[in-house]
């Protein structure tokens, strides 16, 4: 039996513009094994969150996950499921920690009532049992005085506690996959460390696979087994965590790593990648990093970057690297 629990093939998600439709995520393919943590990294605007929303079928209209995409979860293409079937998967087999806990919690409902509602949606049980399960979940994720916090409103909790409530809701049904979209954003360093430790403990305890979406490579280094680097709607490099941090091949990945404060040499100015991620309607037909790349070749922007396999688990998409390999 295959140990792959999620197999994403040729994911393409588009939105309308004045000239028709433009793909903001294009030809993304990756797999997640049971119990594995895969990190999807890149700057803001690269399509990481849209990829996650596509998997959950939560892309806001008029966005569209193109029907040529395949989102295979336990042998079923999620795009083929009807609304009731997908609702059972979403929040049941696949949980999600959204990027902003304040925006993902209802401000006029107590946090306990919101978790109870999520449990009752998936389990035929009593409200009292759901309440007790929620209190147990709050205790499990490290919320102090869980019975009292049950009746608190979101605005009465700190950012770290709100994030723990969101995590409790996401793991309420012991999901097989947990999608964590920037789970430490807007939290101070101490709380970030606590959330990372919590995710690591939950992943080990529940044997849950995690798709970690972040721009913070320090968080990735703490949690991930494998890393997929994304730029302007496409993957540019995938490798194991150790291999990528030690032998990053793509110039974009190298730039991201050189910008990590902990990896900079003493007295050395932090590296910055010149320019910004261009908007989707300005993406070239070739390598989308070409305009910012320090080793670009004349044809980089005009021809799609070829796949370069450095080893079985390390794949890069780059014209310059391909020229080195074939020369």
mmCIF file of C-alpha atoms in Angstrom:
data_model
loop_
_atom_site.group_PDB
_atom_site.id
_atom_site.type_symbol
_atom_site.label_atom_id
_atom_site.label_comp_id
_atom_site.label_asym_id
_atom_site.label_seq_id
_atom_site.Cartn_x
_atom_site.Cartn_y
_atom_site.Cartn_z
ATOM 1 C CA UNK A 1 0.000 0.000 0.000
ATOM 2 C CA UNK A 2 1.287 3.459 -0.890
ATOM 3 C CA UNK A 3 2.291 5.730 1.992
ATOM 4 C CA UNK A 4 1.347 8.819 -0.033
ATOM 5 C CA UNK A 5 -1.735 10.445 1.491
ATOM 6 C CA UNK A 6 -2.009 13.520 -0.759
ATOM 7 C CA UNK A 7 -0.900 13.626 -4.386
ATOM 8 C CA UNK A 8 -1.254 17.025 -6.066
ATOM 9 C CA UNK A 9 -0.689 16.919 -9.816
ATOM 10 C CA UNK A 10 -0.714 19.865 -12.247
ATOM 11 C CA UNK A 11 -2.599 22.166 -9.895
ATOM 12 C CA UNK A 12 -3.705 25.235 -11.808
ATOM 13 C CA UNK A 13 -5.867 27.953 -10.260
ATOM 14 C CA UNK A 14 -6.954 30.985 -12.248
ATOM 15 C CA UNK A 15 -8.805 34.264 -11.839
ATOM 16 C CA UNK A 16 -10.405 36.465 -14.501
ATOM 17 C CA UNK A 17 -8.746 39.620 -15.753
ATOM 18 C CA UNK A 18 -9.356 42.007 -18.620
ATOM 19 C CA UNK A 19 -7.833 39.582 -21.125
ATOM 20 C CA UNK A 20 -9.638 36.442 -20.009
ATOM 21 C CA UNK A 21 -8.204 34.357 -17.161
ATOM 22 C CA UNK A 22 -4.753 34.389 -15.604
ATOM 23 C CA UNK A 23 -3.287 31.480 -13.641
ATOM 24 C CA UNK A 24 -1.956 32.466 -10.217
ATOM 25 C CA UNK A 25 -0.923 28.870 -9.498
ATOM 26 C CA UNK A 26 0.319 26.865 -12.472
ATOM 27 C CA UNK A 27 1.397 23.235 -12.902
ATOM 28 C CA UNK A 28 2.135 22.664 -9.215
ATOM 29 C CA UNK A 29 2.839 19.009 -8.363
ATOM 30 C CA UNK A 30 3.889 17.525 -5.024
ATOM 31 C CA UNK A 31 3.164 14.590 -2.744
ATOM 32 C CA UNK A 32 2.817 14.282 1.016
ATOM 33 C CA UNK A 33 3.467 11.011 2.789
ATOM 34 C CA UNK A 34 1.695 9.807 5.901
ATOM 35 C CA UNK A 35 3.169 11.487 8.968
ATOM 36 C CA UNK A 36 5.361 13.808 6.864
ATOM 37 C CA UNK A 37 5.755 17.567 7.159
ATOM 38 C CA UNK A 38 6.085 19.276 3.770
ATOM 39 C CA UNK A 39 6.846 22.998 3.811
ATOM 40 C CA UNK A 40 5.702 25.185 0.919
ATOM 41 C CA UNK A 41 7.829 28.327 1.068
ATOM 42 C CA UNK A 42 8.327 31.566 -0.826
ATOM 43 C CA UNK A 43 7.727 35.301 -0.635
ATOM 44 C CA UNK A 44 4.282 36.827 -0.307
ATOM 45 C CA UNK A 45 2.475 36.779 -3.632
ATOM 46 C CA UNK A 46 3.990 33.478 -4.808
ATOM 47 C CA UNK A 47 0.706 31.540 -4.589
ATOM 48 C CA UNK A 48 1.291 29.488 -1.433
ATOM 49 C CA UNK A 49 -2.015 30.292 0.288
ATOM 50 C CA UNK A 50 -3.995 29.964 -2.949
ATOM 51 C CA UNK A 51 -2.501 26.486 -3.349
ATOM 52 C CA UNK A 52 -3.780 25.559 0.114
ATOM 53 C CA UNK A 53 -7.197 27.084 -0.536
ATOM 54 C CA UNK A 54 -7.339 25.152 -3.813
ATOM 55 C CA UNK A 55 -6.759 21.860 -2.009
ATOM 56 C CA UNK A 56 -9.545 22.725 0.447
ATOM 57 C CA UNK A 57 -11.766 23.942 -2.408
ATOM 58 C CA UNK A 58 -12.121 27.302 -0.714
ATOM 59 C CA UNK A 59 -10.854 29.499 -3.549
ATOM 60 C CA UNK A 60 -13.093 32.589 -3.556
ATOM 61 C CA UNK A 61 -15.181 33.027 -6.683
ATOM 62 C CA UNK A 62 -14.630 33.931 -9.481
ATOM 63 C CA UNK A 63 -11.421 31.993 -8.866
ATOM 64 C CA UNK A 64 -11.362 28.524 -10.374
ATOM 65 C CA UNK A 65 -9.318 25.384 -9.832
ATOM 66 C CA UNK A 66 -8.957 24.206 -13.420
ATOM 67 C CA UNK A 67 -10.485 20.744 -14.065
ATOM 68 C CA UNK A 68 -7.190 19.422 -15.448
ATOM 69 C CA UNK A 69 -5.833 19.591 -11.880
ATOM 70 C CA UNK A 70 -5.720 16.404 -9.807
ATOM 71 C CA UNK A 71 -5.956 16.567 -6.019
ATOM 72 C CA UNK A 72 -5.787 12.915 -5.026
ATOM 73 C CA UNK A 73 -6.570 12.216 -1.365
ATOM 74 C CA UNK A 74 -6.745 8.550 -0.380
ATOM 75 C CA UNK A 75 -7.514 7.543 -3.959
ATOM 76 C CA UNK A 76 -10.203 10.173 -4.575
ATOM 77 C CA UNK A 77 -9.859 13.363 -6.584
ATOM 78 C CA UNK A 78 -11.146 16.107 -4.285
ATOM 79 C CA UNK A 79 -12.390 18.008 -7.341
ATOM 80 C CA UNK A 80 -14.833 15.176 -8.076
ATOM 81 C CA UNK A 81 -16.537 15.309 -4.670
ATOM 82 C CA UNK A 82 -19.922 16.989 -4.333
ATOM 83 C CA UNK A 83 -20.472 19.703 -1.709
ATOM 84 C CA UNK A 84 -21.657 17.400 1.152
ATOM 85 C CA UNK A 85 -18.778 14.971 0.538
ATOM 86 C CA UNK A 86 -16.221 17.769 0.462
ATOM 87 C CA UNK A 87 -17.676 19.250 3.648
ATOM 88 C CA UNK A 88 -17.011 15.930 5.410
ATOM 89 C CA UNK A 89 -13.411 15.966 4.224
ATOM 90 C CA UNK A 90 -12.883 19.628 5.076
ATOM 91 C CA UNK A 91 -12.478 19.905 8.837
ATOM 92 C CA UNK A 92 -12.687 16.119 9.167
ATOM 93 C CA UNK A 93 -9.938 14.302 7.285
ATOM 94 C CA UNK A 94 -8.187 17.560 6.373
ATOM 95 C CA UNK A 95 -7.910 20.319 8.963
ATOM 96 C CA UNK A 96 -6.683 23.842 8.341
ATOM 97 C CA UNK A 97 -5.049 26.501 10.487
ATOM 98 C CA UNK A 98 -5.826 29.763 8.738
ATOM 99 C CA UNK A 99 -3.343 32.593 8.447
ATOM 100 C CA UNK A 100 -5.049 35.142 10.698
ATOM 101 C CA UNK A 101 -6.738 33.668 13.809
ATOM 102 C CA UNK A 102 -8.770 36.834 14.402
ATOM 103 C CA UNK A 103 -10.281 36.742 10.917
ATOM 104 C CA UNK A 104 -10.998 33.000 11.072
ATOM 105 C CA UNK A 105 -12.892 33.240 14.368
ATOM 106 C CA UNK A 106 -16.414 34.658 14.626
ATOM 107 C CA UNK A 107 -16.147 37.792 16.831
ATOM 108 C CA UNK A 108 -19.733 37.476 18.147
ATOM 109 C CA UNK A 109 -19.500 33.827 19.238
ATOM 110 C CA UNK A 110 -17.535 32.417 22.132
ATOM 111 C CA UNK A 111 -14.494 30.424 21.092
ATOM 112 C CA UNK A 112 -15.858 27.320 22.782
ATOM 113 C CA UNK A 113 -19.141 27.507 20.884
ATOM 114 C CA UNK A 114 -17.243 27.720 17.596
ATOM 115 C CA UNK A 115 -15.257 24.558 18.274
ATOM 116 C CA UNK A 116 -18.428 22.774 19.452
ATOM 117 C CA UNK A 117 -20.113 23.742 16.185
ATOM 118 C CA UNK A 118 -17.218 22.218 14.218
ATOM 119 C CA UNK A 119 -17.427 18.972 16.202
ATOM 120 C CA UNK A 120 -21.215 18.673 15.818
ATOM 121 C CA UNK A 121 -20.836 19.156 12.068
ATOM 122 C CA UNK A 122 -18.820 15.940 11.816
ATOM 123 C CA UNK A 123 -19.918 13.790 14.761
ATOM 124 C CA UNK A 124 -23.353 12.634 15.899
ATOM 125 C CA UNK A 125 -23.038 13.504 19.568
ATOM 126 C CA UNK A 126 -24.604 15.693 22.257
ATOM 127 C CA UNK A 127 -23.745 19.328 22.868
ATOM 128 C CA UNK A 128 -22.553 18.451 26.361
ATOM 129 C CA UNK A 129 -20.183 15.813 25.011
ATOM 130 C CA UNK A 130 -18.940 18.258 22.355
ATOM 131 C CA UNK A 131 -18.404 20.849 25.078
ATOM 132 C CA UNK A 132 -16.295 18.449 27.134
ATOM 133 C CA UNK A 133 -14.307 17.443 24.058
ATOM 134 C CA UNK A 134 -13.655 21.120 23.355
ATOM 135 C CA UNK A 135 -12.410 21.732 26.894
ATOM 136 C CA UNK A 136 -10.150 18.687 26.566
ATOM 137 C CA UNK A 137 -8.842 20.054 23.263
ATOM 138 C CA UNK A 138 -8.173 23.463 24.832
ATOM 139 C CA UNK A 139 -6.203 21.724 27.562
ATOM 140 C CA UNK A 140 -4.306 19.671 24.961
ATOM 141 C CA UNK A 141 -3.168 22.739 23.034
ATOM 142 C CA UNK A 142 -2.009 24.486 26.189
ATOM 143 C CA UNK A 143 -4.812 26.963 26.851
ATOM 144 C CA UNK A 144 -4.787 27.788 30.592
ATOM 145 C CA UNK A 145 -8.067 27.457 32.529
ATOM 146 C CA UNK A 146 -9.753 25.765 29.534
ATOM 147 C CA UNK A 147 -13.220 25.580 31.104
ATOM 148 C CA UNK A 148 -13.193 29.339 31.709
ATOM 149 C CA UNK A 149 -11.733 30.159 28.297
ATOM 150 C CA UNK A 150 -14.547 28.165 26.692
ATOM 151 C CA UNK A 151 -16.905 31.120 27.265
ATOM 152 C CA UNK A 152 -14.447 33.805 26.160
ATOM 153 C CA UNK A 153 -14.926 35.837 22.996
ATOM 154 C CA UNK A 154 -12.002 36.135 20.543
ATOM 155 C CA UNK A 155 -11.267 39.756 21.469
ATOM 156 C CA UNK A 156 -10.725 38.689 25.076
ATOM 157 C CA UNK A 157 -7.819 36.421 24.139
ATOM 158 C CA UNK A 158 -4.234 37.204 23.201
ATOM 159 C CA UNK A 159 -2.934 36.426 19.720
ATOM 160 C CA UNK A 160 -1.200 33.298 20.971
ATOM 161 C CA UNK A 161 -4.346 31.985 22.667
ATOM 162 C CA UNK A 162 -6.467 32.709 19.590
ATOM 163 C CA UNK A 163 -3.988 30.717 17.509
ATOM 164 C CA UNK A 164 -4.276 27.821 19.970
ATOM 165 C CA UNK A 165 -8.068 27.935 19.644
ATOM 166 C CA UNK A 166 -7.730 27.737 15.848
ATOM 167 C CA UNK A 167 -5.354 24.790 16.208
ATOM 168 C CA UNK A 168 -7.781 23.059 18.590
ATOM 169 C CA UNK A 169 -10.546 23.479 16.022
ATOM 170 C CA UNK A 170 -8.305 22.161 13.239
ATOM 171 C CA UNK A 171 -7.345 18.980 15.133
ATOM 172 C CA UNK A 172 -10.773 18.346 16.685
ATOM 173 C CA UNK A 173 -11.449 15.383 14.369
ATOM 174 C CA UNK A 174 -7.853 14.077 14.444
ATOM 175 C CA UNK A 175 -7.306 14.934 10.749
ATOM 176 C CA UNK A 176 -5.055 12.887 8.507
ATOM 177 C CA UNK A 177 -3.650 16.092 6.996
ATOM 178 C CA UNK A 178 -3.237 19.452 8.690
ATOM 179 C CA UNK A 179 -2.710 22.500 6.474
ATOM 180 C CA UNK A 180 -0.997 25.230 8.496
ATOM 181 C CA UNK A 181 -1.017 28.559 6.656
ATOM 182 C CA UNK A 182 1.539 30.903 8.247
ATOM 183 C CA UNK A 183 0.754 29.562 11.755
ATOM 184 C CA UNK A 184 3.265 31.846 13.492
ATOM 185 C CA UNK A 185 2.597 35.101 11.614
ATOM 186 C CA UNK A 186 2.068 38.204 13.806
ATOM 187 C CA UNK A 187 3.139 36.343 16.968
ATOM 188 C CA UNK A 188 6.127 37.395 19.054
ATOM 189 C CA UNK A 189 9.212 35.188 19.085
ATOM 190 C CA UNK A 190 8.391 33.441 22.374
ATOM 191 C CA UNK A 191 4.854 32.546 21.286
ATOM 192 C CA UNK A 192 6.161 31.455 17.870
ATOM 193 C CA UNK A 193 8.447 28.959 19.586
ATOM 194 C CA UNK A 194 5.550 27.640 21.666
ATOM 195 C CA UNK A 195 3.346 27.166 18.583
ATOM 196 C CA UNK A 196 6.178 25.367 16.745
ATOM 197 C CA UNK A 197 6.658 23.037 19.721
ATOM 198 C CA UNK A 198 2.907 22.426 19.863
ATOM 199 C CA UNK A 199 2.696 21.543 16.164
ATOM 200 C CA UNK A 200 5.657 19.193 16.512
ATOM 201 C CA UNK A 201 4.036 17.443 19.490
ATOM 202 C CA UNK A 202 0.663 17.132 17.741
ATOM 203 C CA UNK A 203 2.247 15.808 14.556
ATOM 204 C CA UNK A 204 4.064 13.132 16.534
ATOM 205 C CA UNK A 205 1.093 12.249 18.739
ATOM 206 C CA UNK A 206 -1.590 12.162 16.044
ATOM 207 C CA UNK A 207 0.722 10.949 13.233
ATOM 208 C CA UNK A 208 -0.814 13.691 11.122
ATOM 209 C CA UNK A 209 0.749 14.840 7.870
ATOM 210 C CA UNK A 210 1.304 18.591 7.735
ATOM 211 C CA UNK A 211 1.426 20.974 4.794
ATOM 212 C CA UNK A 212 3.236 23.946 6.301
ATOM 213 C CA UNK A 213 2.882 27.191 4.360
ATOM 214 C CA UNK A 214 5.280 29.932 5.349
ATOM 215 C CA UNK A 215 7.854 32.469 4.241
ATOM 216 C CA UNK A 216 9.836 31.913 7.453
ATOM 217 C CA UNK A 217 12.674 29.486 6.764
ATOM 218 C CA UNK A 218 13.611 29.435 10.441
ATOM 219 C CA UNK A 219 10.214 27.841 11.168
ATOM 220 C CA UNK A 220 10.743 25.451 8.248
ATOM 221 C CA UNK A 221 14.086 24.361 9.695
ATOM 222 C CA UNK A 222 12.358 23.470 12.957
ATOM 223 C CA UNK A 223 9.463 21.471 11.520
ATOM 224 C CA UNK A 224 9.793 20.285 7.926
ATOM 225 C CA UNK A 225 10.894 16.937 6.545
ATOM 226 C CA UNK A 226 10.812 18.161 2.941
ATOM 227 C CA UNK A 227 10.630 21.615 1.359
ATOM 228 C CA UNK A 228 9.032 22.841 -1.858
ATOM 229 C CA UNK A 229 10.103 26.349 -2.867
ATOM 230 C CA UNK A 230 7.537 28.357 -4.812
ATOM 231 C CA UNK A 231 8.007 31.493 -6.883
ATOM 232 C CA UNK A 232 5.388 33.370 -8.922
ATOM 233 C CA UNK A 233 2.910 30.520 -9.067
ATOM 234 C CA UNK A 234 5.378 27.724 -9.865
ATOM 235 C CA UNK A 235 7.712 25.409 -7.975
ATOM 236 C CA UNK A 236 11.417 26.139 -8.490
ATOM 237 C CA UNK A 237 13.027 23.572 -6.171
ATOM 238 C CA UNK A 238 12.082 20.612 -3.973
ATOM 239 C CA UNK A 239 14.353 18.675 -1.621
ATOM 240 C CA UNK A 240 14.646 17.234 1.847
ATOM 241 C CA UNK A 241 15.106 19.872 4.540
ATOM 242 C CA UNK A 242 18.706 18.902 5.230
ATOM 243 C CA UNK A 243 19.650 18.753 1.561
ATOM 244 C CA UNK A 244 18.022 22.058 0.721
ATOM 245 C CA UNK A 245 19.650 23.946 3.596
ATOM 246 C CA UNK A 246 23.068 22.469 2.805
ATOM 247 C CA UNK A 247 22.944 22.277 -0.990
ATOM 248 C CA UNK A 248 20.337 24.756 -2.274
ATOM 249 C CA UNK A 249 20.717 24.895 -6.060
ATOM 250 C CA UNK A 250 18.211 27.410 -7.413
ATOM 251 C CA UNK A 251 19.360 31.057 -7.164
ATOM 252 C CA UNK A 252 16.017 32.049 -5.632
ATOM 253 C CA UNK A 253 16.347 29.456 -2.866
ATOM 254 C CA UNK A 254 19.934 30.529 -2.272
ATOM 255 C CA UNK A 255 18.761 34.129 -1.942
ATOM 256 C CA UNK A 256 16.103 33.178 0.605
ATOM 257 C CA UNK A 257 18.614 31.254 2.704
ATOM 258 C CA UNK A 258 21.169 34.066 2.630
ATOM 259 C CA UNK A 259 18.501 36.412 3.996
ATOM 260 C CA UNK A 260 18.068 34.397 7.217
ATOM 261 C CA UNK A 261 19.665 36.358 10.112
ATOM 262 C CA UNK A 262 20.875 33.203 11.848
ATOM 263 C CA UNK A 263 22.855 32.102 8.794
ATOM 264 C CA UNK A 264 24.578 35.417 8.151
ATOM 265 C CA UNK A 265 28.250 35.750 9.021
ATOM 266 C CA UNK A 266 29.176 38.099 11.849
ATOM 267 C CA UNK A 267 29.385 41.658 10.597
ATOM 268 C CA UNK A 268 28.014 40.722 7.187
ATOM 269 C CA UNK A 269 25.078 42.659 5.751
ATOM 270 C CA UNK A 270 21.973 40.534 5.254
ATOM 271 C CA UNK A 271 21.395 39.575 1.649
ATOM 272 C CA UNK A 272 18.347 40.866 -0.157
ATOM 273 C CA UNK A 273 16.911 39.692 -3.463
ATOM 274 C CA UNK A 274 16.623 42.665 -5.785
ATOM 275 C CA UNK A 275 13.142 43.561 -7.019
ATOM 276 C CA UNK A 276 9.754 42.126 -6.050
ATOM 277 C CA UNK A 277 7.515 39.277 -7.166
ATOM 278 C CA UNK A 278 5.749 40.587 -10.309
ATOM 279 C CA UNK A 279 1.934 40.416 -10.551
ATOM 280 C CA UNK A 280 0.507 37.386 -12.392
ATOM 281 C CA UNK A 281 -0.382 39.301 -15.556
ATOM 282 C CA UNK A 282 3.298 40.261 -15.936
ATOM 283 C CA UNK A 283 4.789 36.788 -15.515
ATOM 284 C CA UNK A 284 7.063 35.799 -18.447
ATOM 285 C CA UNK A 285 6.434 32.594 -20.380
ATOM 286 C CA UNK A 286 9.840 31.291 -19.340
ATOM 287 C CA UNK A 287 11.482 31.311 -15.920
ATOM 288 C CA UNK A 288 9.533 33.730 -13.760
ATOM 289 C CA UNK A 289 12.566 34.540 -11.635
ATOM 290 C CA UNK A 290 14.578 35.628 -14.669
ATOM 291 C CA UNK A 291 14.282 39.393 -14.106
ATOM 292 C CA UNK A 292 15.715 39.073 -10.571
ATOM 293 C CA UNK A 293 18.205 36.250 -11.193
ATOM 294 C CA UNK A 294 21.967 36.933 -10.900
ATOM 295 C CA UNK A 295 22.889 34.013 -13.207
ATOM 296 C CA UNK A 296 20.191 34.375 -15.859
ATOM 297 C CA UNK A 297 20.875 33.382 -19.455
ATOM 298 C CA UNK A 298 19.551 35.201 -22.547
ATOM 299 C CA UNK A 299 16.740 32.689 -23.121
ATOM 300 C CA UNK A 300 15.599 32.309 -19.482
ATOM 301 C CA UNK A 301 12.553 34.586 -19.766
ATOM 302 C CA UNK A 302 11.439 33.121 -23.096
ATOM 303 C CA UNK A 303 11.548 29.372 -22.448
ATOM 304 C CA UNK A 304 10.080 27.363 -19.532
ATOM 305 C CA UNK A 305 12.789 26.271 -17.114
ATOM 306 C CA UNK A 306 13.759 22.583 -17.511
ATOM 307 C CA UNK A 307 13.695 20.106 -14.653
ATOM 308 C CA UNK A 308 17.137 19.294 -13.257
ATOM 309 C CA UNK A 309 17.342 16.244 -10.984
ATOM 310 C CA UNK A 310 20.355 16.609 -8.692
ATOM 311 C CA UNK A 311 19.469 13.406 -6.899
ATOM 312 C CA UNK A 312 16.279 11.396 -6.508
ATOM 313 C CA UNK A 313 14.841 13.664 -3.811
ATOM 314 C CA UNK A 314 16.241 17.001 -5.044
ATOM 315 C CA UNK A 315 14.695 18.621 -8.121
ATOM 316 C CA UNK A 316 15.375 22.127 -9.467
ATOM 317 C CA UNK A 317 13.875 24.047 -12.388
ATOM 318 C CA UNK A 318 16.583 26.267 -13.888
ATOM 319 C CA UNK A 319 18.152 26.939 -17.321
ATOM 320 C CA UNK A 320 21.564 27.863 -15.908
ATOM 321 C CA UNK A 321 21.810 24.707 -13.802
ATOM 322 C CA UNK A 322 20.670 22.605 -16.739
ATOM 323 C CA UNK A 323 23.433 24.159 -18.859
ATOM 324 C CA UNK A 324 25.989 23.142 -16.213
ATOM 325 C CA UNK A 325 24.690 19.576 -16.093
ATOM 326 C CA UNK A 326 24.615 19.112 -19.884
ATOM 327 C CA UNK A 327 27.898 20.861 -20.647
#
